[in-house]
Every structure is written in C-alpha cells, then in structure tokens.
Amino acid sequence: MTAPQPLALALPIVVTLGLLAAAPIEAGTSPQKPAGQARAGAATAADRQPAASPKAGAYYQFMLGRELESEGDVAGAIKAYREASRLDPKSAEVVAELAGLFARENRAREAIDTAQAALRIDPANVSAHRVLGIIYAGMARVDEGTGPFDAQSRAAAATAAEHLEAARKASPLPSAGLDMMLARIYIRSDERDKAIVLLGQMVVDEAGNPAPVNLLLQLYEQAGRQADAIRLLESAAGDQPSFYAALGQLYAKERRWRDAARAYEQSLSKNGLKPDVRTDLALADLSTGDPALNGRALELLQQVRRDSPADTRVLYLLSQAQRAAGKLDDAEKTARDLMTIAPGSLTGPYALALVFEQRQLYRRVIDTLAPIVDQRLAGGAPAGPDLGPLLLRLGAAYLQVGEADHAATAFERSRAAYPQNPSIDLYVLQARILGRHTAEAVALADTLRASRPDDQQVLRLAADAYRQAGRVDEGEALLTGALARRPGDLSAYFALAGYDAQAGRYAAALRVLDQADAKFPSNVEVLFRIGSVLEQQKRFADAERKFREALATDPLHAPTLNYLGYMLANRGERLDESIGYIRKALEIDPNNGAYLDSLGWAYFRQNRFDLAEQNLQKAAERLPRDSAIQDHLGDVLFKLKRYQDAATAWQRALDGNREQVDTAGIEKKLRTARDKARKP
C-alpha cells in the first residue's frame, strides 16, 4: 500500500507518546544495558569491538539506539538504528523503530517515509502500521472533535484507519489506546456499527477500563438502543462503581423508578454522598409512589438543601416531597422560597399551584397560574414546552370550578406545547361537555371515535356527549359494547353503571354492578357504588348494608365513610355516628371539599351552626360551582340571620352546576333572604 502525501505537515502531529513507545524485547534476546551506563563508553566499545556476525551487530546497534534515545541523544540513536538496518537490511522492525523515533520527534515526513520503507520489507509489520496510523490520525485531528471530518481530514482519517486495522489484524495483543483511536475514527466517519463492534470487544478485553464503556454508551444512546445501554452498564458497574449513577439515569428514562433508586443507592454507597446523586435518588423515590421511599426522599432533599440552599431543582423536589408527606404548609413555604430565589422561573409558581391543587383550592390555582400564562401568551404567541404543564393544571382547575370555556381555552393553548399528546382532545371534549356546548361536543366526539375507535376514554366521553344531546340509548349502547369487548375491565362496568345512574336508570345500573360484584367479589369499589345507587333509589336500609359491607372489606375507604355519614346526616339519623364517619374520612383526605360539605351539613342537622359554617365555607372555597354546597351554606347563614350572605350563597347555587338541588326551592329561599335583608 502506498500512503497518500500528508495533508498538513507544517502542523504539529497530535500523538500520544505512549502509543509510539519502543516495542518490548522478545524473549530469548540479549538484555538491554543497565540504565545509567555511560553512553560514550558504550559507543567506544562498539567502535573497538566488531560484532561476531552482522545480525548480532545489528541487534547491538538496535539496543544501543534505544538507550541513546532514552538519554536524549536523538542523533546518536538515529545513527545506531541506521547502522542496525545496514547490518540487517531484512529487519523491518529496526526500520519501524526508527520511524517511531521520527514520529516521537514530530518529524512526520521522515516518519512516514521510514515506516513505508519498513512495510516494503514486511507488509504486516505491526510497529510500522501503528506509526502510520497514529501520524495520520494526528493529521486528521481525531481527538479534537466529535462531529464528521471535514474534507481535508477525511482522507487522512481513512489512511489512519487502514493502518490501525492492519496493526490490529497482525498483532496478537490488543492495544487499548490504538483501539480507542480507531473507534473514534469510525464514529466520525459515520461507521458507527464498526465502532460498536470494536468497543464491545474492548469492554470484554479491557474490563475495568471506563473509556470504551463511556464511548459505547454514547453510541447506544444516540442510536436509541436504551436496552443495550442498560445491559452495558449493568455488566460494567461491578468493575467501575462510578457507572451506577449513569445506570440510575438510564433506568429513570425508562421510568423504572425502583431500579433507578437501587442504582443510585449503590452509587452513594460506593462513591460517597454526592449532592447530585442524592437528588436523583430522591426523585426516583418520589416517583415510585411508595410512602416509605417518599420519607427517605424528604430526608435526602433536606440534607442537600442544607448544603445547597439556592439549588432550584432541590427546592422544587423538596416541595413535592413535602406534599407527598402531607406537609402542605412546608410545601407552600418551599414553593414560595423557590419563587423568591428564581423569580423568572416557572417552577416556583407551578410548585405552589400543586400545593393549592392538593388542598382543592382551585381558585387559588387559577389566581397563581392565569396571570403568568396570559403574560407569556400575550399577542398570540404559541405556548412553549415550559408552559405546557401550567396550561394543563390551569385547565383542570377551571374545570373544577365549573368555568368550562376558560378550561377549553387553556387546553387548546396547550396544543402548541404538546402537539403529539392525544389527551389534549379529551380534555377539550370534557370542557365542551361541562360547558354544555352540546353540538361541538358531539362533533368532536364523533371525530375522535372515527380516529380512535378502541380508546375507552373517548367512548366514555362520547357517551356523555350523546346523553347531553338526548341520545341516551345511543350512549348506553356505546358503553355496553365497550364492556362486551372488555369483560375483564372493572372500569368498563363502572362507566356503564355510572352512565345509567346519571340517566336515572337505577335498575339498569344495579344490574351492571351486580355483574361486577359476581366477577370481582368483595371489591370495595363495587360495593361502594352499589350502595350509592341504592341510596339514590331511596333504599336507605339496603344502601347502609352495602356501605357496611364495603367498610368490613376496607375500614379506611374514605368515599364509603363519607357517603354513609352524609346519608345519615341528610336524614337526621344518628348524627353523632354520622359525624364520626365523616371525620374519619377527613382524616384520610383532609382537603376534600365534598367531605367538608358532609361534615358541615351534619353539624347543621345538630344545630351547631358555627361549626357548620366553618366547614361549609371551606367546602365552598374548594368547590365554588357546586350548587349543593352553596345551597347548604345558604341554609346555615340564614339560620345565623346573615340574610345578605345567605342570598349571595343561594345566588351562587343558581349560577353553579345545579346538580342534586331543587332549583325552584332555592329561588324561593333566595327571595325570602333578600326580603329579610332589606328590612331594618
């Protein structure tokens, strides 16, 4: 092979001297002279004592050249190597050693010519191929970038690869440095498959060497081969504990949170309490949803915050951990601290909104997020990815307070942030149904059914749209068919039974729930739903039996505790017992607006109006569009002779969702309250 002319000999050749070190002496040869022997004396001895044979003399000169180079006498070394080559002209190794010296001295042209001369003697000479490979790799600046080679460097890189491949083929022993160089050439030459094969072999041959693992990991991730990347790190972490943190990150990308947590634990045990790893472990713990791990996450984040009080990521995660632990006051304070430290960031307001959402203070969610969204989207600017989570939370909050049109607008705005998210259409459809935009809801439902015929959420919302449009039988048929196709899906039974109950078809709802009870015996949710339908039929004794059966299965089932307590309170029966059930439900879910309403109404039935008002005001703040809650609050305020406040509450009841209320009765009470408010 004839190598091309070097491309830039005037530039320094970037080489690693260790890769061009002299080759080891083969077994059985004469030992090298002891270090420190006088160079001049050795040369004089060579001049006085001719070698016994040309080959022996050549070997002596070869060893002398090595010693002279080690002592800094480059000229003497060159002379010795040339003499060795003269004495043994068939020795390619002597010529290759001289080529290596020229390369180490950055005399690229002489190194290339000499290495090519060695290859003319022995085309398979490993040392000569290595010299040429390293020189041309330096000309291509292999280690000075990661992208594709430019036109000038491409030819030099190809020549380097050719020589390095020849060296690998001819050498019985691998060279990690040269193999890494060749792998980088492959990568920058867009021959990634070759690089993956080479690096995979290096990982086996060079166990404990992190360099090939890191490079191969990059290739796997760039190619989207996450499973291969995980297997690589799983096998490498035992030899290199520093890989546990990277393994945890890969598990996290796959949402394998428990595996991620275990990997981060290993990283911390092997590498000390690094703040980033502690934070990553806390995130993994929080993401598992395991209360025990949530506790550890909170402790870890508190530790890291003490070390890095202004770390915004730590503050955000700490607020989430505090929320998960039910420490909402602490979570709110941390979120506000984050807003102070990073006033231009969206993470602080978002964290604060999540606290309000957990407290079911949806109006405060809106007050927190709406001004930010309006400012960012002023002038019709599209929402970026950073605004997407805020828009979804804002839309959900608007739904909770019954402001359906605002909810639809927020969800529509989120399309720019989530162009491929199929859930956006479902959110919009839900808002259209709640806002009673029936024609739009039916049209959107039909469109979604055509494109996603097996999507259960689409079918359930479409059925609601049809019921609102008076097409009750069509909606029921839709959900009946969905249940027939998914007889093992409990949610399909609940969807059909709930639909029938909302349509006043209680007998049909009970038939569906009885089927679910037979298929899923002693399921607390099934028992609870049967009890609620029986209560709607005014079969109170039967409903209570089902509720007690549910509580026997799960004594801490908060919806059952609340419903049983409210049913008793609404009928004025066993009020102390009723309050006991509701308070236990609130211990489990202390911010639930419906439960607060139940407790307030029970206190009202006991004529404990101050306690009734206290709880009903909280319920009304959380669910301001719930007409039943506003009606209850109006009754309490009227009893307290606060007639204007009562009138305001009843007006809100009429402006609300009007569900489960006697509208005519509220209108009559409103007129009475206004009359009394006008009297002195």
XYZ file of C-alpha atoms in Angstrom:
680
model
C 0.000 0.000 0.000
C 1.234 3.471 -0.850
C 0.146 6.101 1.652
C -1.025 9.493 0.367
C 1.025 12.578 0.995
C 0.427 14.075 4.425
C -2.128 16.848 4.410
C -0.601 19.339 6.816
C 2.988 18.500 7.711
C 3.613 22.011 8.943
C 1.147 21.412 11.767
C 2.209 19.542 14.898
C 1.149 15.909 14.910
C -1.107 15.169 17.875
C 0.080 11.802 19.152
C 0.264 10.016 22.457
C 3.907 9.219 23.116
C 2.984 6.058 24.936
C 1.450 4.667 21.753
C 4.790 5.128 19.943
C 6.983 3.672 22.680
C 9.632 1.161 21.675
C 8.394 -2.382 21.262
C 9.253 -4.862 24.048
C 12.255 -7.127 23.596
C 11.310 -10.612 22.567
C 12.111 -13.499 24.913
C 15.494 -15.048 24.433
C 17.238 -11.902 23.227
C 20.126 -10.232 24.958
C 19.128 -7.935 27.837
C 19.184 -4.196 27.462
C 22.116 -2.426 29.068
C 21.543 -1.228 32.629
C 20.192 2.295 32.844
C 22.832 4.872 33.574
C 25.737 3.151 31.820
C 27.942 5.746 30.184
C 26.725 6.417 26.651
C 30.117 7.476 25.423
C 31.736 4.361 26.829
C 29.226 2.137 25.120
C 29.761 3.794 21.767
C 33.528 3.499 22.132
C 33.204 -0.173 22.932
C 31.128 -0.705 19.810
C 33.717 1.028 17.688
C 36.587 -1.039 19.167
C 34.886 -4.439 19.213
C 33.323 -5.518 15.925
C 30.280 -7.807 16.259
C 30.724 -11.546 15.805
C 28.120 -11.518 12.970
C 26.106 -8.881 11.054
C 22.883 -9.873 12.811
C 24.480 -9.757 16.210
C 25.922 -6.379 15.377
C 22.545 -5.223 14.151
C 20.927 -6.259 17.405
C 23.631 -4.466 19.386
C 23.084 -1.271 17.386
C 19.332 -1.600 17.780
C 19.624 -1.786 21.575
C 22.158 0.993 21.558
C 19.745 3.186 19.623
C 17.093 2.641 22.262
C 19.458 3.542 25.053
C 20.748 6.633 23.313
C 17.211 7.879 22.689
C 16.318 7.346 26.347
C 19.303 9.525 27.282
C 18.268 12.275 24.875
C 20.870 11.640 22.209
C 18.494 11.570 19.250
C 21.206 11.988 16.608
C 23.175 9.099 18.100
C 20.087 6.941 18.218
C 19.285 7.629 14.561
C 22.860 6.730 13.617
C 22.658 3.483 15.604
C 19.307 2.450 14.033
C 20.635 3.154 10.542
C 23.707 1.094 11.272
C 21.498 -1.730 12.550
C 19.468 -1.554 9.328
C 22.629 -1.639 7.220
C 23.831 -4.721 9.060
C 20.438 -6.457 8.815
C 18.629 -4.967 5.792
C 15.820 -7.549 6.014
C 14.741 -6.438 9.511
C 11.526 -4.399 9.178
C 11.395 -3.922 12.957
C 14.628 -1.899 13.011
C 13.283 0.437 10.317
C 9.924 0.687 12.097
C 11.706 1.621 15.326
C 13.476 4.440 13.514
C 10.111 5.562 12.098
C 8.752 5.639 15.628
C 11.636 7.811 16.779
C 10.980 10.276 13.942
C 7.304 10.384 14.922
C 8.136 10.978 18.570
C 10.343 13.851 17.448
C 7.439 15.236 15.366
C 9.377 14.706 12.143
C 6.302 13.499 10.316
C 7.646 13.329 6.749
C 10.659 11.240 7.756
C 8.479 9.041 9.974
C 6.066 8.326 7.114
C 8.812 7.583 4.599
C 10.651 5.335 7.057
C 7.501 3.446 8.131
C 6.609 2.870 4.470
C 10.135 1.525 3.941
C 9.543 -0.928 6.806
C 6.315 -2.075 5.175
C 8.117 -2.698 1.893
C 10.275 -5.142 3.812
C 7.336 -6.666 5.748
C 3.821 -5.542 4.754
C 2.442 -6.943 8.027
C 4.826 -5.143 10.367
C 2.733 -4.049 13.346
C 5.018 -1.257 14.534
C 5.126 0.444 11.137
C 1.348 0.280 10.773
C 0.957 1.754 14.258
C 3.304 4.627 13.457
C 1.468 5.461 10.255
C -1.929 5.064 11.895
C -1.040 7.436 14.712
C 0.560 10.019 12.432
C -2.392 10.153 10.048
C -4.827 10.210 12.986
C -2.938 13.246 14.238
C -3.190 14.891 10.848
C -6.949 14.246 10.875
C -7.162 15.667 14.419
C -9.197 12.674 15.525
C -9.273 13.718 19.173
C -10.195 17.344 18.528
C -13.879 16.961 17.801
C -16.857 14.638 17.753
C -18.598 15.557 14.517
C -17.910 14.355 10.980
C -14.464 15.008 9.495
C -14.068 17.903 7.123
C -12.972 17.217 3.571
C -9.301 17.850 4.356
C -9.223 15.472 7.303
C -11.323 12.703 5.802
C -8.571 11.226 3.632
C -6.035 11.261 6.476
C -8.583 9.575 8.767
C -9.238 6.862 6.194
C -5.499 6.200 5.863
C -5.151 6.114 9.661
C -7.981 3.606 9.933
C -6.422 1.393 7.256
C -3.109 1.202 9.102
C -4.658 0.752 12.544
C -6.856 -2.063 11.220
C -3.771 -3.718 9.724
C -1.943 -3.395 13.054
C -4.876 -4.973 14.916
C -5.044 -7.818 12.428
C -1.329 -8.602 12.647
C -0.846 -8.113 16.406
C -1.620 -10.903 18.860
C -2.066 -8.377 21.684
C -4.720 -5.611 21.750
C -3.749 -2.015 22.345
C -6.456 -0.085 24.217
C -5.155 3.322 23.148
C -4.997 2.468 19.461
C -8.368 0.715 19.551
C -9.954 3.804 21.103
C -8.355 5.931 18.394
C -9.742 3.632 15.711
C -13.191 3.661 17.326
C -13.245 7.473 17.259
C -12.259 7.431 13.587
C -15.153 5.073 12.873
C -17.583 7.317 14.745
C -16.510 10.499 12.995
C -16.510 8.672 9.643
C -20.146 7.606 10.238
C -19.201 3.955 10.588
C -20.904 3.550 13.945
C -21.640 -0.150 13.537
C -17.904 -0.832 13.231
C -17.288 1.312 16.305
C -19.902 -0.582 18.312
C -18.351 -3.956 17.431
C -14.840 -2.745 18.277
C -15.853 -1.099 21.536
C -17.916 -4.109 22.546
C -14.826 -6.284 22.239
C -12.799 -3.731 24.175
C -15.311 -3.789 27.028
C -14.647 -7.518 27.334
C -10.875 -7.331 26.866
C -10.375 -4.211 28.990
C -12.626 -4.974 31.955
C -12.367 -2.104 34.407
C -11.383 0.452 31.759
C -14.138 3.091 31.710
C -13.143 4.712 28.396
C -14.629 2.135 25.972
C -17.721 1.786 28.148
C -18.377 5.523 28.080
C -17.905 5.774 24.328
C -20.050 2.721 23.615
C -22.709 4.081 25.963
C -22.838 7.314 23.937
C -23.295 5.342 20.727
C -26.104 3.239 22.170
C -27.938 6.313 23.446
C -27.530 8.159 20.138
C -28.940 5.127 18.333
C -31.860 4.864 20.760
C -30.666 1.465 21.960
C -31.644 2.022 25.585
C -31.882 -1.666 26.433
C -28.331 -2.267 25.158
C -27.081 0.748 27.104
C -28.664 -0.575 30.296
C -27.189 -4.055 29.809
C -23.791 -2.498 29.186
C -23.830 -0.529 32.428
C -25.315 -3.411 34.405
C -22.307 -5.533 33.429
C -19.738 -2.734 33.806
C -20.869 -1.303 37.150
C -19.361 -4.187 39.106
C -15.871 -3.250 37.870
C -16.489 0.508 37.850
C -18.854 1.640 40.654
C -18.892 5.136 39.150
C -21.258 3.745 36.493
C -24.087 3.207 38.995
C -25.187 6.842 38.750
C -25.348 6.653 34.941
C -27.242 3.368 35.214
C -29.737 5.052 37.514
C -30.265 7.790 34.927
C -30.984 5.208 32.226
C -33.475 3.418 34.459
C -35.128 6.773 35.168
C -35.523 7.455 31.429
C -37.335 4.127 31.174
C -39.433 5.062 34.244
C -38.062 2.031 36.084
C -38.032 4.031 39.281
C -37.311 1.258 41.767
C -34.385 0.035 39.676
C -33.180 3.632 39.424
C -33.388 4.035 43.186
C -31.345 0.855 43.749
C -28.692 2.019 41.295
C -28.416 5.423 42.980
C -28.171 3.680 46.359
C -25.208 1.694 45.037
C -23.641 4.868 43.692
C -23.913 6.585 47.055
C -22.519 3.579 48.924
C -19.527 3.342 46.574
C -18.833 6.985 45.796
C -19.927 8.928 48.873
C -22.821 11.329 49.448
C -22.658 13.342 46.245
C -25.381 16.028 46.115
C -26.460 15.288 42.540
C -26.814 11.574 43.216
C -28.750 12.209 46.426
C -31.096 14.460 44.479
C -31.519 11.870 41.725
C -32.222 9.189 44.347
C -34.837 11.436 45.937
C -36.532 11.943 42.556
C -36.595 8.179 41.953
C -38.014 7.578 45.436
C -40.770 10.155 44.897
C -41.627 8.696 41.503
C -42.237 5.201 42.919
C -45.224 6.479 44.892
C -44.105 4.340 47.843
C -44.804 6.247 51.104
C -41.748 4.719 52.786
C -39.499 5.866 49.954
C -41.192 9.267 49.969
C -39.976 9.642 53.531
C -36.417 8.881 52.504
C -36.707 11.364 49.624
C -37.774 14.092 52.039
C -34.812 13.379 54.311
C -32.337 13.353 51.417
C -33.625 16.621 49.985
C -33.494 18.328 53.344
C -29.837 17.272 53.602
C -28.999 18.561 50.133
C -30.827 21.817 50.735
C -28.673 22.495 53.787
C -25.610 22.110 51.559
C -27.087 23.976 48.555
C -29.817 26.336 49.798
C -30.227 28.080 46.425
C -30.434 24.968 44.227
C -33.747 25.420 42.391
C -34.083 21.765 41.395
C -33.658 20.697 45.001
C -36.232 23.237 46.182
C -38.784 22.087 43.612
C -38.333 18.409 44.523
C -38.394 19.248 48.227
C -41.782 20.915 47.786
C -43.047 17.758 46.032
C -41.692 15.545 48.806
C -43.358 17.714 51.426
C -46.646 17.489 49.506
C -46.326 13.713 49.317
C -45.801 13.617 53.086
C -48.900 15.746 53.636
C -46.844 18.675 54.942
C -48.651 21.214 52.837
C -47.661 24.272 54.888
C -43.993 23.323 54.463
C -44.548 22.608 50.761
C -46.131 26.023 50.251
C -43.279 27.779 52.061
C -40.676 25.935 49.988
C -42.508 26.833 46.772
C -42.571 30.492 47.792
C -38.842 30.315 48.654
C -38.260 28.979 45.151
C -40.217 31.885 43.664
C -38.037 34.311 45.622
C -34.752 32.689 44.610
C -35.739 32.270 40.938
C -38.373 34.953 40.249
C -38.317 34.467 36.497
C -38.682 30.686 36.627
C -41.970 28.841 36.145
C -41.096 26.053 38.583
C -41.935 28.092 41.681
C -45.476 29.079 40.619
C -46.051 25.558 39.335
C -44.982 24.043 42.659
C -47.236 26.486 44.515
C -50.169 25.640 42.240
C -49.689 21.949 43.004
C -49.974 22.695 46.719
C -53.214 24.611 46.165
C -54.488 21.812 43.944
C -53.850 19.225 46.665
C -55.742 21.443 49.081
C -58.522 21.617 46.458
C -58.186 25.394 46.423
C -58.740 25.561 42.688
C -59.453 29.277 42.585
C -56.012 29.887 44.053
C -54.516 27.628 41.392
C -56.130 29.880 38.807
C -55.019 33.071 40.549
C -51.432 31.742 40.604
C -51.156 30.474 37.039
C -53.524 32.556 34.905
C -51.549 35.851 35.089
C -48.321 34.060 34.123
C -49.975 32.296 31.189
C -51.646 35.465 29.948
C -48.380 37.397 30.120
C -46.401 34.703 28.312
C -49.008 34.280 25.581
C -49.767 37.964 25.051
C -50.073 38.854 21.396
C -50.961 35.330 20.334
C -47.547 33.787 20.999
C -47.661 29.966 20.996
C -47.033 28.062 24.198
C -43.603 26.531 24.530
C -42.849 23.226 26.284
C -42.104 25.040 29.545
C -45.640 26.461 29.638
C -47.386 23.175 28.833
C -47.631 21.804 32.408
C -49.016 25.123 33.678
C -51.706 25.175 30.998
C -52.849 21.650 31.818
C -53.069 22.426 35.548
C -54.841 25.676 34.795
C -57.375 23.939 32.550
C -58.027 21.282 35.189
C -58.578 23.973 37.836
C -61.062 25.781 35.600
C -62.943 22.501 35.166
C -63.124 22.060 38.937
C -64.661 25.488 39.467
C -67.044 24.968 36.553
C -65.551 27.569 34.197
C -65.661 25.273 31.209
C -64.948 27.834 28.492
C -61.796 29.029 30.244
C -60.790 25.381 30.679
C -61.238 24.702 26.966
C -59.131 27.754 26.107
C -56.301 26.607 28.395
C -56.361 23.112 26.902
C -56.433 24.455 23.347
C -53.439 26.670 24.119
C -51.542 23.637 25.392
C -51.634 22.041 21.920
C -48.575 24.043 20.860
C -46.644 22.671 23.832
C -47.887 19.087 23.321
C -48.570 18.723 19.581
C -48.474 14.925 19.753
C -50.385 14.458 23.017
C -53.671 12.637 22.275
C -55.057 13.550 25.702
C -55.499 17.210 24.734
C -58.564 16.371 22.612
C -60.069 14.501 25.556
C -59.570 17.478 27.853
C -61.199 19.780 25.318
C -64.108 17.370 24.863
C -64.619 17.200 28.628
C -64.679 21.001 28.803
C -67.193 21.209 25.948
C -69.491 18.755 27.737
C -69.220 20.605 31.046
C -69.880 23.910 29.300
C -72.944 22.376 27.635
C -71.653 23.164 24.155
C -73.511 20.072 23.091
C -73.225 20.327 19.310
C -69.483 20.987 19.475
C -69.029 18.157 21.982
C -70.903 15.642 19.811
C -68.980 16.685 16.687
C -65.628 16.339 18.458
C -66.689 13.023 19.986
C -67.610 11.658 16.546
C -64.262 12.781 15.124
C -62.337 11.148 17.942
C -64.319 7.916 17.700
C -63.505 7.681 13.992
C -59.767 8.039 14.595
C -59.554 6.171 17.925
C -62.361 3.579 17.927
C -60.883 1.491 20.769
C -59.964 4.342 23.105
C -62.037 3.764 26.260
C -61.809 7.383 27.390
C -63.111 8.554 24.030
C -66.047 6.147 24.232
C -66.982 7.246 27.754
C -66.845 10.948 26.985
C -68.701 10.393 23.710
C -71.468 8.642 25.654
C -71.723 11.674 27.980
C -71.962 13.981 24.962
C -74.717 11.825 23.443
C -76.648 11.772 26.744
C -76.432 15.553 26.930
C -77.787 15.700 23.382
C -80.752 13.498 24.365
C -79.316 10.425 22.640
C -79.325 8.386 25.858
C -79.884 4.985 24.256
C -77.038 5.586 21.804
C -74.651 6.436 24.626
C -75.726 3.391 26.618
C -75.230 1.138 23.583
C -71.737 2.559 23.138
C -70.725 1.673 26.699
C -72.487 -1.697 26.591
C -70.454 -2.624 23.539
C -67.248 -1.457 25.222
C -67.994 -3.682 28.231
C -68.729 -6.670 25.976
C -65.314 -6.231 24.358
C -63.526 -5.837 27.726
C -65.340 -8.082 30.241
C -62.277 -8.186 32.482
C -62.014 -4.396 32.793
C -63.675 -3.241 36.023
C -63.647 0.366 34.878
C -65.907 -0.608 31.950
C -68.565 -1.806 34.433
C -68.250 1.439 36.393
C -68.544 3.541 33.225
C -71.784 1.864 32.133
C -73.301 1.808 35.634
C -72.419 5.452 36.239
C -73.918 6.429 32.910
C -77.177 4.627 33.689
C -77.347 6.157 37.166
C -76.863 9.672 35.779
C -79.630 8.981 33.285
C -81.917 7.885 36.159
C -81.832 4.251 35.053
C -81.065 2.905 38.501
C -82.284 -0.636 37.921
C -80.014 -0.954 34.886
C -77.099 0.474 36.867
C -77.647 -2.092 39.641
C -77.749 -4.954 37.129
C -74.351 -3.929 35.772
C -72.876 -3.541 39.265
C -74.275 -6.931 40.334
C -72.424 -8.449 37.365
C -69.266 -6.706 38.517
C -69.821 -7.976 42.077
C -70.089 -11.542 40.794
C -66.918 -11.196 38.725
C -64.957 -9.205 41.335
C -66.295 -10.422 44.698
C -65.744 -8.281 47.812
C -64.281 -5.426 45.785
C -64.723 -2.337 47.932
C -65.300 -0.004 44.962
C -68.046 -2.253 43.604
C -69.756 -2.422 46.985
C -69.499 1.345 47.409
C -71.061 2.030 44.017
C -73.906 -0.396 44.660
C -74.597 1.405 47.936
C -74.607 4.810 46.240
C -77.126 3.677 43.590
C -79.350 2.169 46.287
C -79.235 5.486 48.159
C -80.276 7.331 45.001
C -83.252 4.953 44.818
C -84.024 5.931 48.434
C -83.461 2.329 49.524
C -81.629 3.586 52.560
C -81.537 0.393 54.623
C -80.188 -1.594 51.661
C -77.662 1.142 50.940
C -76.434 1.147 54.543
C -75.960 -2.635 54.453
C -73.807 -2.323 51.326
C -71.796 0.526 52.811
C -71.134 -1.524 55.949
C -70.148 -4.485 53.791
C -67.667 -2.210 51.998
C -66.234 -0.974 55.308
C -65.856 -4.552 56.503
C -63.650 -5.083 53.443
C -61.754 -1.807 53.875
C -62.431 0.154 57.109
C -60.480 3.131 55.734
C -62.331 3.527 52.442
C -62.920 7.280 52.661
C -65.679 7.568 49.976
C -67.792 4.977 51.820
C -67.209 6.606 55.203
C -68.287 9.959 53.800
C -71.316 8.670 51.886
C -72.636 6.690 54.855
C -72.118 9.654 57.167
C -73.810 12.076 54.763
C -76.749 9.721 54.193
C -77.384 9.516 57.920
C -76.978 13.289 58.375
C -79.259 14.142 55.483
C -81.988 12.042 57.082
C -81.269 13.451 60.548
C -80.429 9.995 61.907
C -77.726 9.015 64.447
C -75.930 12.311 63.952
C -73.046 11.606 66.347
C -72.356 8.381 64.449
C -72.683 10.274 61.184
C -70.113 12.862 62.252
C -67.759 10.097 63.356
C -67.779 8.516 59.883
C -67.247 11.828 58.109
C -64.441 12.964 60.390
C -62.642 9.660 59.789
C -62.974 10.258 56.028
C -61.448 13.709 56.504
C -58.539 12.246 58.458
C -57.744 10.244 55.330
C -58.400 13.097 52.860
C -58.401 16.346 54.874
C -58.831 18.730 51.937
C -61.755 17.029 50.217
C -64.446 19.626 49.573
C -67.248 17.055 49.396
C -66.287 15.623 52.785
C -66.137 19.105 54.325
C -69.621 19.732 52.967
C -70.870 16.490 54.549
C -69.424 17.430 57.938
C -70.863 20.946 57.764
C -74.270 19.561 56.871
C -74.148 17.065 59.759
C -73.324 19.899 62.174
C -76.208 21.897 60.680
C -78.541 18.987 61.457
C -77.282 19.141 65.044
C -77.971 22.903 65.135
C -74.263 23.543 65.679
C -74.286 26.381 63.205
C -70.849 27.856 63.905
C -69.150 24.527 63.188
C -71.442 24.039 60.222
C -70.476 27.402 58.722
C -66.767 26.816 59.337
C -66.741 23.581 57.342
C -69.160 24.701 54.652
C -67.140 27.858 53.968
C -64.083 25.653 53.394
C -66.095 23.363 51.126
C -67.474 26.310 49.146
C -63.991 27.739 48.683
C -62.790 24.447 47.244
C -65.848 23.764 45.048
C -67.364 27.184 44.301
C -69.516 25.921 41.402
C -71.070 23.053 43.386
C -74.678 24.161 43.772
C -75.446 21.679 46.580
C -72.630 23.047 48.740
C -73.699 26.655 48.142
C -77.277 25.700 48.993
C -76.135 24.149 52.290
C -74.064 27.231 53.100
C -77.055 29.448 52.388
C -79.183 27.426 54.829
C -76.595 27.837 57.600
C -76.133 31.565 57.006
C -79.891 32.066 57.008
C -80.120 30.317 60.387
C -77.413 32.683 61.640
C -79.639 35.564 60.405
C -76.960 36.702 57.953
C -79.569 37.162 55.270
C -77.500 39.023 52.693
C -74.711 36.424 52.929
C -77.311 33.669 52.600
C -78.746 35.348 49.497
C -75.265 35.553 47.987
C -74.679 31.828 48.624
C -78.032 30.869 47.065
C -77.330 33.039 44.052
C -74.025 31.168 43.617
C -76.005 27.929 43.859
C -78.222 29.052 40.973
C -75.166 30.132 38.982
C -73.430 26.820 39.618
C -73.805 23.355 38.146
C -77.373 22.910 39.512
C -76.704 19.248 40.204
C -78.552 17.471 43.051
C -80.506 20.590 44.041
C -84.114 21.790 43.942
C -83.751 24.880 41.776
C -87.276 26.131 42.453
C -86.744 25.719 46.176
C -83.501 27.704 46.062
C -85.174 30.507 44.128
C -87.894 30.717 46.786
C -85.307 30.807 49.612
C -83.347 33.477 47.744
C -86.398 35.747 47.528
C -87.075 35.291 51.241
C -83.465 36.100 52.189
C -83.458 39.242 50.060
C -86.708 40.405 51.604
C -85.311 39.930 55.107
C -82.019 41.616 54.170
C -83.916 44.738 53.071
C -85.790 45.037 56.371
C -84.142 47.166 59.056
